[in-house]
CSV table of N, CA, C and O in Angstrom, one decimal:
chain,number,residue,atom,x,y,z
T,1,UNK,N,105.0,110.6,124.7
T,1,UNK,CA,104.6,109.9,123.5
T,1,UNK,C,105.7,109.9,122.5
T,1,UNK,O,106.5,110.7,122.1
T,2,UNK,N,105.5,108.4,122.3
T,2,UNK,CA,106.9,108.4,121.3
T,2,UNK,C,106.6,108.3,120.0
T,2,UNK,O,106.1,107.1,119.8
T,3,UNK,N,106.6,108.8,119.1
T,3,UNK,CA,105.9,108.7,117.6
T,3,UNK,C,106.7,108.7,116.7
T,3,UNK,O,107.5,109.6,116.5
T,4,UNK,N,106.7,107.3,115.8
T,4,UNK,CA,108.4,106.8,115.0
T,4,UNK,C,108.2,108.2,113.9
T,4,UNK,O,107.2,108.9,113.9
T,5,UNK,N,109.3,108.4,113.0
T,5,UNK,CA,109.3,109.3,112.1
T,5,UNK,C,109.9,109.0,110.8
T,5,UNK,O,111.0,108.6,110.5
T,6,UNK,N,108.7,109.4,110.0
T,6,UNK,CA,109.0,109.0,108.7
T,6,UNK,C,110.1,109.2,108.0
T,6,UNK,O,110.8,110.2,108.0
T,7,UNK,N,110.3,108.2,107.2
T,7,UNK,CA,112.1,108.2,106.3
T,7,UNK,C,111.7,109.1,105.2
T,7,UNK,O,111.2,108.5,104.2
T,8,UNK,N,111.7,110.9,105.2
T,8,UNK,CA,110.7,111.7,103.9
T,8,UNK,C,110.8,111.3,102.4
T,8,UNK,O,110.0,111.2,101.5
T,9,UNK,N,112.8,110.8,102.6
T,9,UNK,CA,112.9,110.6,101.4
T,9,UNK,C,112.7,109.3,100.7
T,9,UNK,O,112.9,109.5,99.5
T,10,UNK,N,112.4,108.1,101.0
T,10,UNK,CA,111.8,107.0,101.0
T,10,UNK,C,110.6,107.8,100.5
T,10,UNK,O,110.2,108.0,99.4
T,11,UNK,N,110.0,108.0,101.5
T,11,UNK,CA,108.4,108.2,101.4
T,11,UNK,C,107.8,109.2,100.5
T,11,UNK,O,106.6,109.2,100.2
T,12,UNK,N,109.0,110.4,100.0
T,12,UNK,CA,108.3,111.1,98.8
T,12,UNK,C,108.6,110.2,97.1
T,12,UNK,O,107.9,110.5,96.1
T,13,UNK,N,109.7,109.3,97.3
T,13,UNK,CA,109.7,108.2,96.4
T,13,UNK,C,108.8,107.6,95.7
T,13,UNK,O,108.5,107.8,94.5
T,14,UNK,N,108.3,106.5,96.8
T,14,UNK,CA,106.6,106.1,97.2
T,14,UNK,C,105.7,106.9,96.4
T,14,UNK,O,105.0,106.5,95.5
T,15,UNK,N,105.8,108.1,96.9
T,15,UNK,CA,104.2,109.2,96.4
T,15,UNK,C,104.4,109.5,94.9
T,15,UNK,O,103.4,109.5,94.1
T,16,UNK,N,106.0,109.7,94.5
T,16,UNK,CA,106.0,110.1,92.9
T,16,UNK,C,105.8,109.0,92.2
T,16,UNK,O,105.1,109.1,91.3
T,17,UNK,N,106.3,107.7,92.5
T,17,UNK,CA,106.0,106.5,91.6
T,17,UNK,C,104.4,106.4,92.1
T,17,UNK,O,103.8,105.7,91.2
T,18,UNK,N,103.8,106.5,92.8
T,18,UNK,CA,101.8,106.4,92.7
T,18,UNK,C,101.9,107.3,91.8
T,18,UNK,O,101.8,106.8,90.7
T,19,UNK,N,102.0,108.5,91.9
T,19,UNK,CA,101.6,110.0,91.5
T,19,UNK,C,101.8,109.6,90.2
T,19,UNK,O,101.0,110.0,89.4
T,20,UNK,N,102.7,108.9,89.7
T,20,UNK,CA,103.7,109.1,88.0
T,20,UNK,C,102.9,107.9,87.4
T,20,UNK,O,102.0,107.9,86.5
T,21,UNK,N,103.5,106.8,88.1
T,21,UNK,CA,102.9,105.6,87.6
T,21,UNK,C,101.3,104.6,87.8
T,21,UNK,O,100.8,103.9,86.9
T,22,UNK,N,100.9,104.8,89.1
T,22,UNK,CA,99.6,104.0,89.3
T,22,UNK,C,98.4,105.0,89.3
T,22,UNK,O,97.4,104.6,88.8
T,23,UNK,N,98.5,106.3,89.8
T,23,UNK,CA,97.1,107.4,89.5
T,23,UNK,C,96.8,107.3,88.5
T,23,UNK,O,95.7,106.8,88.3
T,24,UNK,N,97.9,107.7,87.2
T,24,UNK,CA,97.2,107.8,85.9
T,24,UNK,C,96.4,106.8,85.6
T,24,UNK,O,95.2,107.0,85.1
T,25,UNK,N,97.0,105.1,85.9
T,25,UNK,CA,96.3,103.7,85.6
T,25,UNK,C,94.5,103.7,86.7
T,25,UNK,O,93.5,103.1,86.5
T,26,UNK,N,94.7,104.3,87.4
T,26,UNK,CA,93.1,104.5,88.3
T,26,UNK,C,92.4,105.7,87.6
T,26,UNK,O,91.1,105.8,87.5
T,27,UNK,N,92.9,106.3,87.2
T,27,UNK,CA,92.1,107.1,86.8
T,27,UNK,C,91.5,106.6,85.5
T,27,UNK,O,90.4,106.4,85.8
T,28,UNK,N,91.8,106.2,84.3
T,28,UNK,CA,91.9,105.4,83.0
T,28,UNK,C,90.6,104.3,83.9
T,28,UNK,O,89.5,104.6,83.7
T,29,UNK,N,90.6,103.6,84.5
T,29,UNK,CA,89.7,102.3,85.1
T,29,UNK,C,88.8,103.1,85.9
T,29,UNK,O,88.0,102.2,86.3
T,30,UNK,N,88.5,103.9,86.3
T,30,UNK,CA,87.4,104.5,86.6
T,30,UNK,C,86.6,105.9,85.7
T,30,UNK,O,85.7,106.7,86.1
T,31,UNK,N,87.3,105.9,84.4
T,31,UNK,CA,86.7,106.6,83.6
T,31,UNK,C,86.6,108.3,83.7
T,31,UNK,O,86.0,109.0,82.8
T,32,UNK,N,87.4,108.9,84.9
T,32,UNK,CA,87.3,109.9,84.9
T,32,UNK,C,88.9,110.8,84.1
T,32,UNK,O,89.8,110.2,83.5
T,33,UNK,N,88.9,111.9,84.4
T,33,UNK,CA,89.6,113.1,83.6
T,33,UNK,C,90.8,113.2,84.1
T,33,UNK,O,90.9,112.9,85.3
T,34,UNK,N,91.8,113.6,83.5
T,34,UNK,CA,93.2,113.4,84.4
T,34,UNK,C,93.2,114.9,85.0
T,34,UNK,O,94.3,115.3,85.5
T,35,UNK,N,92.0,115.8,85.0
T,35,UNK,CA,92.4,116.9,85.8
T,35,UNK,C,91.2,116.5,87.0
T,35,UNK,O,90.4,117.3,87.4
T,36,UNK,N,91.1,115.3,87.4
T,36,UNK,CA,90.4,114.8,88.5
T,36,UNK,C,90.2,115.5,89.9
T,36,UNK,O,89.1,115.8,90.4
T,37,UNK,N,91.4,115.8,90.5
T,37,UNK,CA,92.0,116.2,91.6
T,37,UNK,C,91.1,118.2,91.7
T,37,UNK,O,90.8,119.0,92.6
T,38,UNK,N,90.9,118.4,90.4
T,38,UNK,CA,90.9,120.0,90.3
T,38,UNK,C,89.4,120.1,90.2
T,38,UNK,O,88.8,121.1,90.7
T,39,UNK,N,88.7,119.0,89.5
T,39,UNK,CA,87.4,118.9,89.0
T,39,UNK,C,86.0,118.8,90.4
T,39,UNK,O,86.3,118.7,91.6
T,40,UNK,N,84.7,118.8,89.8
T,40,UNK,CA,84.2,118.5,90.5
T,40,UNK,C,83.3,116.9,90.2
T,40,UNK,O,82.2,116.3,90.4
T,41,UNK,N,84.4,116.6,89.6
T,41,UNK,CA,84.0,114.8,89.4
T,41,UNK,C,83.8,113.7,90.3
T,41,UNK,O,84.6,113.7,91.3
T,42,UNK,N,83.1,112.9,90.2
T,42,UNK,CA,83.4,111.8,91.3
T,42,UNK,C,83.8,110.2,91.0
T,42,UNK,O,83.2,109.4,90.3
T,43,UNK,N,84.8,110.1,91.7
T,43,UNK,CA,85.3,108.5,91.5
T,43,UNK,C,85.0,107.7,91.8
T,43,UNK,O,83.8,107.4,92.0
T,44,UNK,N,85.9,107.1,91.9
T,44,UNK,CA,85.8,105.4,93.0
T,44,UNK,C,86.1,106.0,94.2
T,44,UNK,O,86.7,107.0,94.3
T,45,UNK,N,85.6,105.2,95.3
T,45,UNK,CA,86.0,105.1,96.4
T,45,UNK,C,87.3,105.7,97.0
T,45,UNK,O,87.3,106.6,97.9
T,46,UNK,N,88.4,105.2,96.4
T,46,UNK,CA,89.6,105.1,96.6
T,46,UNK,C,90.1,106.6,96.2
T,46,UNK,O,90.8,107.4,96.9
T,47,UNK,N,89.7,106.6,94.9
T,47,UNK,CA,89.7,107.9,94.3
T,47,UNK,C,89.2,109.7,95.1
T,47,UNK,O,89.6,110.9,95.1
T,48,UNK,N,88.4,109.1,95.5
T,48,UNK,CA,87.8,110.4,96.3
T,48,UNK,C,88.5,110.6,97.4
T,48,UNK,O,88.6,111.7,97.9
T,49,UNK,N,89.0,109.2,98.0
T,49,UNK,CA,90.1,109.8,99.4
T,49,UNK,C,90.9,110.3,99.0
T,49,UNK,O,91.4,111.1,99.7
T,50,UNK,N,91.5,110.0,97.4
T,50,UNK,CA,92.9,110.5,97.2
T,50,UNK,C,92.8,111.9,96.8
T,50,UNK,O,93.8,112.6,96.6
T,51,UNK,N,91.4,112.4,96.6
T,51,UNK,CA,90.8,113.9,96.5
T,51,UNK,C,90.9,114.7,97.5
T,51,UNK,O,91.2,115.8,97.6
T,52,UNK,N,90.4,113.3,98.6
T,52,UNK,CA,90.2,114.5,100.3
T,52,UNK,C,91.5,114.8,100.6
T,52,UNK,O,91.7,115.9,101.1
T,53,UNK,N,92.7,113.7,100.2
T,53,UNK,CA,94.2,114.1,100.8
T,53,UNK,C,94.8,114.8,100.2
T,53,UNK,O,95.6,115.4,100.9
T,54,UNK,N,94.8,115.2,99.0
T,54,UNK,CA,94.7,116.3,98.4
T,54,UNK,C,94.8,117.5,98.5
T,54,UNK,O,95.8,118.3,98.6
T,55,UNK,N,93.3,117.7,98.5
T,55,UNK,CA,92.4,119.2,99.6
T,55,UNK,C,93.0,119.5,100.8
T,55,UNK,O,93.4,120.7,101.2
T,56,UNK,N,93.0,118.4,101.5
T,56,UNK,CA,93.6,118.5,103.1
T,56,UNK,C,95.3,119.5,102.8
T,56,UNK,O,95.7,120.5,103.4
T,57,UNK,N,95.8,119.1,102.2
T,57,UNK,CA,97.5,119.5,101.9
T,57,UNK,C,97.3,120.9,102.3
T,57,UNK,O,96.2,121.5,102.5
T,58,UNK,N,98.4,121.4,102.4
T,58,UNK,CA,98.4,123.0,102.6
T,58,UNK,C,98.5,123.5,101.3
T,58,UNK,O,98.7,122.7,100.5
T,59,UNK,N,98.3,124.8,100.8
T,59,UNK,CA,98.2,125.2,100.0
T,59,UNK,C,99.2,125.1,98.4
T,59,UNK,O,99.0,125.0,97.2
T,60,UNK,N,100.7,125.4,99.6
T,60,UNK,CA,101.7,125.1,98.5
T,60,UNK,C,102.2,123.7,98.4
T,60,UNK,O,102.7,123.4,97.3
T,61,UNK,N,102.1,123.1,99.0
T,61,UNK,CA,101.8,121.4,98.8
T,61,UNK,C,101.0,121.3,97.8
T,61,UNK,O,101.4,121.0,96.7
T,62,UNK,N,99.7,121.4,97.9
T,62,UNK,CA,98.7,121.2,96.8
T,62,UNK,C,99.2,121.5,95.4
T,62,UNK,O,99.1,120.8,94.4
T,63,UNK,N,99.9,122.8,95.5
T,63,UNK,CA,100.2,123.6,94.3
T,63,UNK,C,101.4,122.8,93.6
T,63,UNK,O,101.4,122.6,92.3
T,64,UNK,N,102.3,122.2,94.6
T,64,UNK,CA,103.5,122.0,93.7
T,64,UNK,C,102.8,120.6,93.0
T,64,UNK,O,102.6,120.6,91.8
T,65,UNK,N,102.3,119.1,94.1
T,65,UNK,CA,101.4,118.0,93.3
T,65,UNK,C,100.5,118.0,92.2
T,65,UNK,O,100.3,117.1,91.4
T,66,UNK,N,99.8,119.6,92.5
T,66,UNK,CA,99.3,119.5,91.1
T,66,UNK,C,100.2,119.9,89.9
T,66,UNK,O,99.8,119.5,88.8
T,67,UNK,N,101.4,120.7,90.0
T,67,UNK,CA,102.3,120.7,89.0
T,67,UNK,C,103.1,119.6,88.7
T,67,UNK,O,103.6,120.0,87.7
T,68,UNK,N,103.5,118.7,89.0
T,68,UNK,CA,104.3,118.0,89.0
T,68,UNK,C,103.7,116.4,88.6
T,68,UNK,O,104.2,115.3,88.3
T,69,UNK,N,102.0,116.8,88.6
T,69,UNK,CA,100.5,116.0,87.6
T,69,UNK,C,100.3,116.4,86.1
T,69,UNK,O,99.5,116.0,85.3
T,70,UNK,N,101.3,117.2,86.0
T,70,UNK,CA,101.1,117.6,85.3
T,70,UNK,C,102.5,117.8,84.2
T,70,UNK,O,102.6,118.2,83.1
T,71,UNK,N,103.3,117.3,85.3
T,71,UNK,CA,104.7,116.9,84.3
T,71,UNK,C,105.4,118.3,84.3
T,71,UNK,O,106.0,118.6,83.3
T,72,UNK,N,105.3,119.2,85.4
T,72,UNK,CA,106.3,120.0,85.1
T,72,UNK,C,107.8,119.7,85.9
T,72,UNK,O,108.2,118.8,86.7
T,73,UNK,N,108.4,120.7,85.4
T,73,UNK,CA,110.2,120.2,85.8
T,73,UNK,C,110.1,121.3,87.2
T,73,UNK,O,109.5,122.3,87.3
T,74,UNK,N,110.8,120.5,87.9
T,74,UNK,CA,111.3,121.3,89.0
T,74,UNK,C,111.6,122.7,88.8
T,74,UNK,O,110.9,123.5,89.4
T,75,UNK,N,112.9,123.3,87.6
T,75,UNK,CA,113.0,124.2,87.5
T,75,UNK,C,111.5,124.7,87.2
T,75,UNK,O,111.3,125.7,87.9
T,76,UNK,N,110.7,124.5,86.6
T,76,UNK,CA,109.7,125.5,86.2
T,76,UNK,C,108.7,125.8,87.7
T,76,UNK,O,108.4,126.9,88.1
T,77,UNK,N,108.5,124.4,88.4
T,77,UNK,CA,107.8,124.6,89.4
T,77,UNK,C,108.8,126.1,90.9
T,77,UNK,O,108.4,127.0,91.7
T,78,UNK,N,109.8,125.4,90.5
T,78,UNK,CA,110.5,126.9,91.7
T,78,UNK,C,110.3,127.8,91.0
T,78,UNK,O,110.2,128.8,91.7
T,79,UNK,N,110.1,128.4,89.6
T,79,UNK,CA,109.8,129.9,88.9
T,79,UNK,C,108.3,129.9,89.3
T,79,UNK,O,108.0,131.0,89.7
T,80,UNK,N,107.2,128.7,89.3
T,80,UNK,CA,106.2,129.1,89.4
T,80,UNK,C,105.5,129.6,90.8
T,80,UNK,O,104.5,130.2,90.9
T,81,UNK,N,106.4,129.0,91.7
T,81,UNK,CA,106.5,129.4,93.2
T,81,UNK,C,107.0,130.5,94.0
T,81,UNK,O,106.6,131.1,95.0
T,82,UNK,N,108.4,130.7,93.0
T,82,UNK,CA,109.3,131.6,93.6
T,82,UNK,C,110.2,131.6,94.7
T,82,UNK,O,110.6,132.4,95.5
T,83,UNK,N,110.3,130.2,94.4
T,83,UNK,CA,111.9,129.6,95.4
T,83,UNK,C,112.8,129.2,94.2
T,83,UNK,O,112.5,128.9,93.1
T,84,UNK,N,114.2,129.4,95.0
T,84,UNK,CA,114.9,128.8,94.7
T,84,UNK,C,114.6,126.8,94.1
T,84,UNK,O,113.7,126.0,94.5
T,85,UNK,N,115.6,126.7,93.1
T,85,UNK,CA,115.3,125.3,92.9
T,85,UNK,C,116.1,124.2,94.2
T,85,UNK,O,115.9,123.1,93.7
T,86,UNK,N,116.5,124.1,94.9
T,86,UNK,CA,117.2,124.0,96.2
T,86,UNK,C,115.8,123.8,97.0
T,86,UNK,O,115.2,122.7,97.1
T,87,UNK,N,115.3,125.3,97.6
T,87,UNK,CA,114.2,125.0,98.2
T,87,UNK,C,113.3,124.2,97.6
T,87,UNK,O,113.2,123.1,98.2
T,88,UNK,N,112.6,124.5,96.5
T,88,UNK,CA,111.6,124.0,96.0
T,88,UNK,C,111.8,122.5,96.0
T,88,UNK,O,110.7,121.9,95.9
T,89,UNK,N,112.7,121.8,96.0
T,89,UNK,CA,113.2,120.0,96.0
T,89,UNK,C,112.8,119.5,97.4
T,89,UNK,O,112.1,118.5,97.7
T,90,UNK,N,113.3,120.7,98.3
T,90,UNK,CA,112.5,120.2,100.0
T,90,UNK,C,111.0,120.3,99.8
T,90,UNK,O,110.3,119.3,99.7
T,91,UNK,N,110.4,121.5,99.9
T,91,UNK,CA,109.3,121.6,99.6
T,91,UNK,C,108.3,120.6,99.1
T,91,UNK,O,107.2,120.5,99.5
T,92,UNK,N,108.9,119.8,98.0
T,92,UNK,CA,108.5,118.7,97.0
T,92,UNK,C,108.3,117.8,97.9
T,92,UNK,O,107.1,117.4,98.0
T,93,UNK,N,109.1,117.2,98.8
T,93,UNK,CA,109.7,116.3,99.8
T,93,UNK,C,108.6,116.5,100.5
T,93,UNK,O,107.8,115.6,100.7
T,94,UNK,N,108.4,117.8,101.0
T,94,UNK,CA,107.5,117.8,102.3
T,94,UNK,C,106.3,117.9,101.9
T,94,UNK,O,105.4,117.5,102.8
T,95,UNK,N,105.9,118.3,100.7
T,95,UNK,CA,104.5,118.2,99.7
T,95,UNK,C,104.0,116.6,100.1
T,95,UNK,O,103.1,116.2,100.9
T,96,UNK,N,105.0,115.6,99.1
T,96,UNK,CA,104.5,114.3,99.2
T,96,UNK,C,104.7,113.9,100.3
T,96,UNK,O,104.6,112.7,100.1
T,97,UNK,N,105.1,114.2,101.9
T,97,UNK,CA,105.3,113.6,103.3
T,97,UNK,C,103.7,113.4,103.7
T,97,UNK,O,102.9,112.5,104.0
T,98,UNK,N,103.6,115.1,103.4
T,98,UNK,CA,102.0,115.6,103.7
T,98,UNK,C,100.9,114.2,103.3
T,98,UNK,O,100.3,113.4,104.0
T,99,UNK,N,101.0,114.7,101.5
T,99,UNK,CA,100.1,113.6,101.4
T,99,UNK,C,99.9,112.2,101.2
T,99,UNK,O,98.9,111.8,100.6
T,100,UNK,N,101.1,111.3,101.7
T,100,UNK,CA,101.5,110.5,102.1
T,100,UNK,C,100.7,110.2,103.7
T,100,UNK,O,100.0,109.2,103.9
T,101,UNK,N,100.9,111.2,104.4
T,101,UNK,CA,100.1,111.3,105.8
T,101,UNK,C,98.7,111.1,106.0
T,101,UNK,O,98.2,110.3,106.8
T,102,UNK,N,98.1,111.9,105.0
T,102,UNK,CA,97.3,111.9,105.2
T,102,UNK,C,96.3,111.5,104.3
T,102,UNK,O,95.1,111.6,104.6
T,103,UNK,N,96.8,110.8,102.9
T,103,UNK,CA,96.1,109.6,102.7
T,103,UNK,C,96.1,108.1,103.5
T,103,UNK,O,95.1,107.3,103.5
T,104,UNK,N,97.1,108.0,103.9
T,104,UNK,CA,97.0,107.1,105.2
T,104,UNK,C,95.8,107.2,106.2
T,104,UNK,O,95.1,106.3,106.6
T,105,UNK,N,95.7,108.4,106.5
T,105,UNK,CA,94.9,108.4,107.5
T,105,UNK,C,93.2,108.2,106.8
T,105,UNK,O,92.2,107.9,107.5
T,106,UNK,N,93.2,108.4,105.5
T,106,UNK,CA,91.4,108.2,104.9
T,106,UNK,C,91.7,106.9,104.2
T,106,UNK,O,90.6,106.5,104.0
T,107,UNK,N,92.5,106.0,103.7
T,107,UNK,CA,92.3,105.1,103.4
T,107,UNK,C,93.1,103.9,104.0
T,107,UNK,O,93.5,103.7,105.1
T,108,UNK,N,93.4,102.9,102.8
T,108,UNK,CA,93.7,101.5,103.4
T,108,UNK,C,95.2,101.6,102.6
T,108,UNK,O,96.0,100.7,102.8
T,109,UNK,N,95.5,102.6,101.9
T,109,UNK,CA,97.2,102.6,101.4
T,109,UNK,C,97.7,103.1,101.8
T,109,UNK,O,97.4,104.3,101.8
T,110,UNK,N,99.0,102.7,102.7
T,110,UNK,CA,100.1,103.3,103.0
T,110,UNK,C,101.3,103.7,102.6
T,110,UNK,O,102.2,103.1,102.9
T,111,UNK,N,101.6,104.8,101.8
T,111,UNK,CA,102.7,105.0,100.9
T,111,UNK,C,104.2,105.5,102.2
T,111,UNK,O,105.4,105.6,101.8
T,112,UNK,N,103.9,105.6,103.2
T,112,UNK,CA,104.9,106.2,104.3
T,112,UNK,C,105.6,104.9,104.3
T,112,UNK,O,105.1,103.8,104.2
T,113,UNK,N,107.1,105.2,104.6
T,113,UNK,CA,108.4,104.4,104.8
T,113,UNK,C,109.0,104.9,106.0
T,113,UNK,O,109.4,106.1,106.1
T,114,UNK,N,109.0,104.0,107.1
T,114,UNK,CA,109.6,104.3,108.4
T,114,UNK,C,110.8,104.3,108.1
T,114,UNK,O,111.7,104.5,108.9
C-alpha cells in the first residue's frame, strides 16, 4: 500500500490560520464560548466534529492547541510542557498534522496539503 504523505508544514499552516482566523468566526455564529473545545457545550454540526478531532489528538497535541487557542507564545507553551523551544515547534507541527487528519476523517473539510 502506497499512501501519499502529507506536506506537515503546509498543513500545520492550514490548521493555524482555521485555528487563528475562521474558529473564532464559527464560534461567534453559533453562539457558543470560546472555551468551546474544553466545555460541555454543544454546537453546530461542524462544530462538534471539530470537538471529536480534538479529543481524538493525543494528549500533548491536545495540550499545546489548546494553548496556542488561547494565544500563548511558543516560548511559554515549551515552559509549559517542558521542551525545549526547538522541540516544542515540531511538536506544534505534529499537534496540527494530527488534527488536520483527523478532522478530515469526521468531516467534509480538508485542511491537509499533499
Amino acid at each position: 500500500m502506497n499512501l501519499k504523505k502529507v506536506n506537515a508544514a503546509k498543513t500545520a499552516r492550514r490548521v493555524k490560520v482555521f485555528l487563528r482566523e475562521d474558529y473564532p468566526i464559527l464560534l461567534a455564529r453559533a453562539g457558543v464560548s470560546h472555551e468551546f473545545l474544553e466545555s460541555e457545550e454543544e454546537g453546530t454540526e461542524f462544530l462538534n466534529q471539530v470537538k471529536e478531532a480534538y479529543f481524538k489528538c493525543l494528549p500533548l497535541h491536545k495540550q499545546i492547541i489548546s494553548l496556542r487557542l488561547k494565544r500563548t507564545t511558543d516560548y511559554n507553551i515549551a515552559k509549559e510542557i517542558g521542551y525545549e523551544i526547538t522541540q516544542t515547534r515540531q511538536f506544534k507541527i505534529a499537534a496540527y498534522v494530527e488534527f488536520a487528519e483527523r478532522l478530515a476523517a469526521l468531516s467534509d473539510l480538508d485542511l491537509r496539503v499533499w
